[in-house]
Amino acid sequence: MEAIRFFPLVNPTPDQIEEMIHIAVECFESVIMNRAMTGDSPKNSEALFRLTFRAAAIEGNIFVCQDDESDKIVALAAGFGPTSKFLGRRRSLGFYEFFENLSEETKAWWKDNVMKPSELPVNVQPSLKLLTFATQVLEQRKGYGSYLMKEIMKVSSIPICVNAVTDSTVLFYRRLGFKTISSSEVSSTYGSWFPPANVAIEYQQDLTTFNGSFDFPSIYRGDPTPQVDDAWFRISTGIRTTRLTLEQLRKIGKEDTLSKVKYQEADGGGYIAAVEFSHQLHCLNLLRKYVHFDYYGQSDPFFTESRPETYQRHLEHCIEALRQALMCSADTGMITFEWVRGFSMPYPDFNTKHRCRDFEKLVAWQTANGVNDVPLDRIVRLNEEVDLIDVP
């Protein structure tokens, strides 16, 4: 962290307060807990973080990591010690005005979930309670958050208590040596969407350069060969299904309906599920095979055992599924253009930089959590199932 400096931020300027608000709002905008506390309003989110940082500046602690070259804050933490009158300070700084701007539904959620006495075990008192811990979105996965927390742990003379509101933050704090001392489930109208494979998400430290040239010799392209087919199988249909608990089912926004397919209790029970990227890559593989229809049209059961109108409808489904996935995660990488000899028009350079998830870590998670010892003939309707009238 040569260009990054850690220090307690005392008497922050109004501009620094606003800078921290921007970082926190952007960092927490999709977190269900923050959405529930603010009624899913960016304006309310700004107001809540403004209250927190102003109160911390008066009677709490603010720690930051700052880029020495740009003087920009890249990571921050705000908390309060055991003698702090945090709620009193926050109210004097405009909490009532913030609260009155909330909808009646959000006010009720606060009363049910936030405005209750602390239930932390006595043995963790006194402690430094960090209420906000955030890293600039564009600077995440670079180690700044870990560095900030390690430095806070060095300077704090009392135990540190944090709130982890997602499974990924629980893992982050555990890697730093934190232990879970209490937990609770908080519900909201915004749900608690969290696919179980998200715990395996890691971003590669180095930027990845996509190779967009027309003749790039990838194992996934070219004339059909057993090696190409094996490579595609490993990342698509070769990835096993997994099982979900009822809690995990609800965390992905699904309900326990009578039509849900389950493993038999003798086989471990649970709901059958497949990670989404395996389906998307399966669809892309089918489109690849369609490009080489002269070969696969005579040898692949997908084509040989279906009528043209059937597999064409399937391929239309694949195109639509991939369209939705691409637009959902709309890539903001920038394609530049070059003048190339022999071309009268600017030529696009598709070799763009990206911060990629570690795909092999996700495959490894699915392999570790996949169900490989239940044969297909064991997947049967149980006594209580009720079929859907039509496909979902």
Coordinates of N, CA and C in Angstrom, one line a residue, residues 1 64 70 73 75 125 127 134-135 167 178 181 186 201 237 250-251 289 298 376:
M1 N 0.8 -1.2 0.0 CA 0.0 0.0 0.0 C 0.9 1.3 0.0
V64 N -9.8 6.5 7.8 CA -9.8 6.5 6.3 C -8.5 5.9 5.8
S70 N -3.8 11.6 -5.1 CA -5.0 12.3 -5.5 C -5.7 12.9 -4.3
I73 N -10.3 9.7 -0.8 CA -10.5 8.6 0.2 C -10.9 7.4 -0.6
A75 N -11.2 4.2 1.2 CA -11.9 3.3 2.1 C -12.1 4.1 3.4
Q125 N -18.6 -6.0 25.7 CA -18.7 -4.6 26.1 C -17.5 -4.4 27.0
S127 N -16.8 -1.9 23.6 CA -16.2 -2.1 22.3 C -16.4 -0.9 21.4
A134 N -16.8 1.0 4.4 CA -17.0 1.0 2.9 C -15.8 1.3 2.2
T135 N -15.7 0.7 1.0 CA -14.6 1.0 0.0 C -15.2 1.5 -1.3
D167 N -23.6 -12.4 3.5 CA -22.8 -13.5 3.7 C -21.3 -13.2 3.3
F178 N -12.3 -12.1 13.0 CA -13.5 -11.8 13.7 C -14.3 -13.1 14.0
I181 N -20.7 -13.4 17.3 CA -21.1 -13.4 18.7 C -22.7 -13.4 18.8
V186 N -33.3 -10.6 9.6 CA -34.1 -9.4 9.5 C -34.8 -9.5 8.1
I201 N -17.4 -15.9 -4.7 CA -17.0 -14.8 -5.7 C -15.8 -14.2 -5.2
T237 N -22.7 -28.1 -19.3 CA -23.5 -29.2 -18.8 C -22.8 -30.2 -18.0
R250 N -35.3 -19.4 -0.2 CA -36.0 -18.1 0.1 C -35.0 -16.9 -0.2
K251 N -33.7 -17.2 0.0 CA -32.7 -16.1 -0.2 C -32.5 -15.8 -1.7
K289 N -22.5 -24.7 -31.7 CA -22.8 -26.0 -32.5 C -23.6 -25.7 -33.8
Q298 N -25.5 -33.6 -37.8 CA -25.5 -35.1 -38.2 C -25.1 -35.9 -37.0
L376 N -30.1 -40.3 -11.9 CA -31.3 -39.6 -12.5 C -32.6 -40.3 -12.1

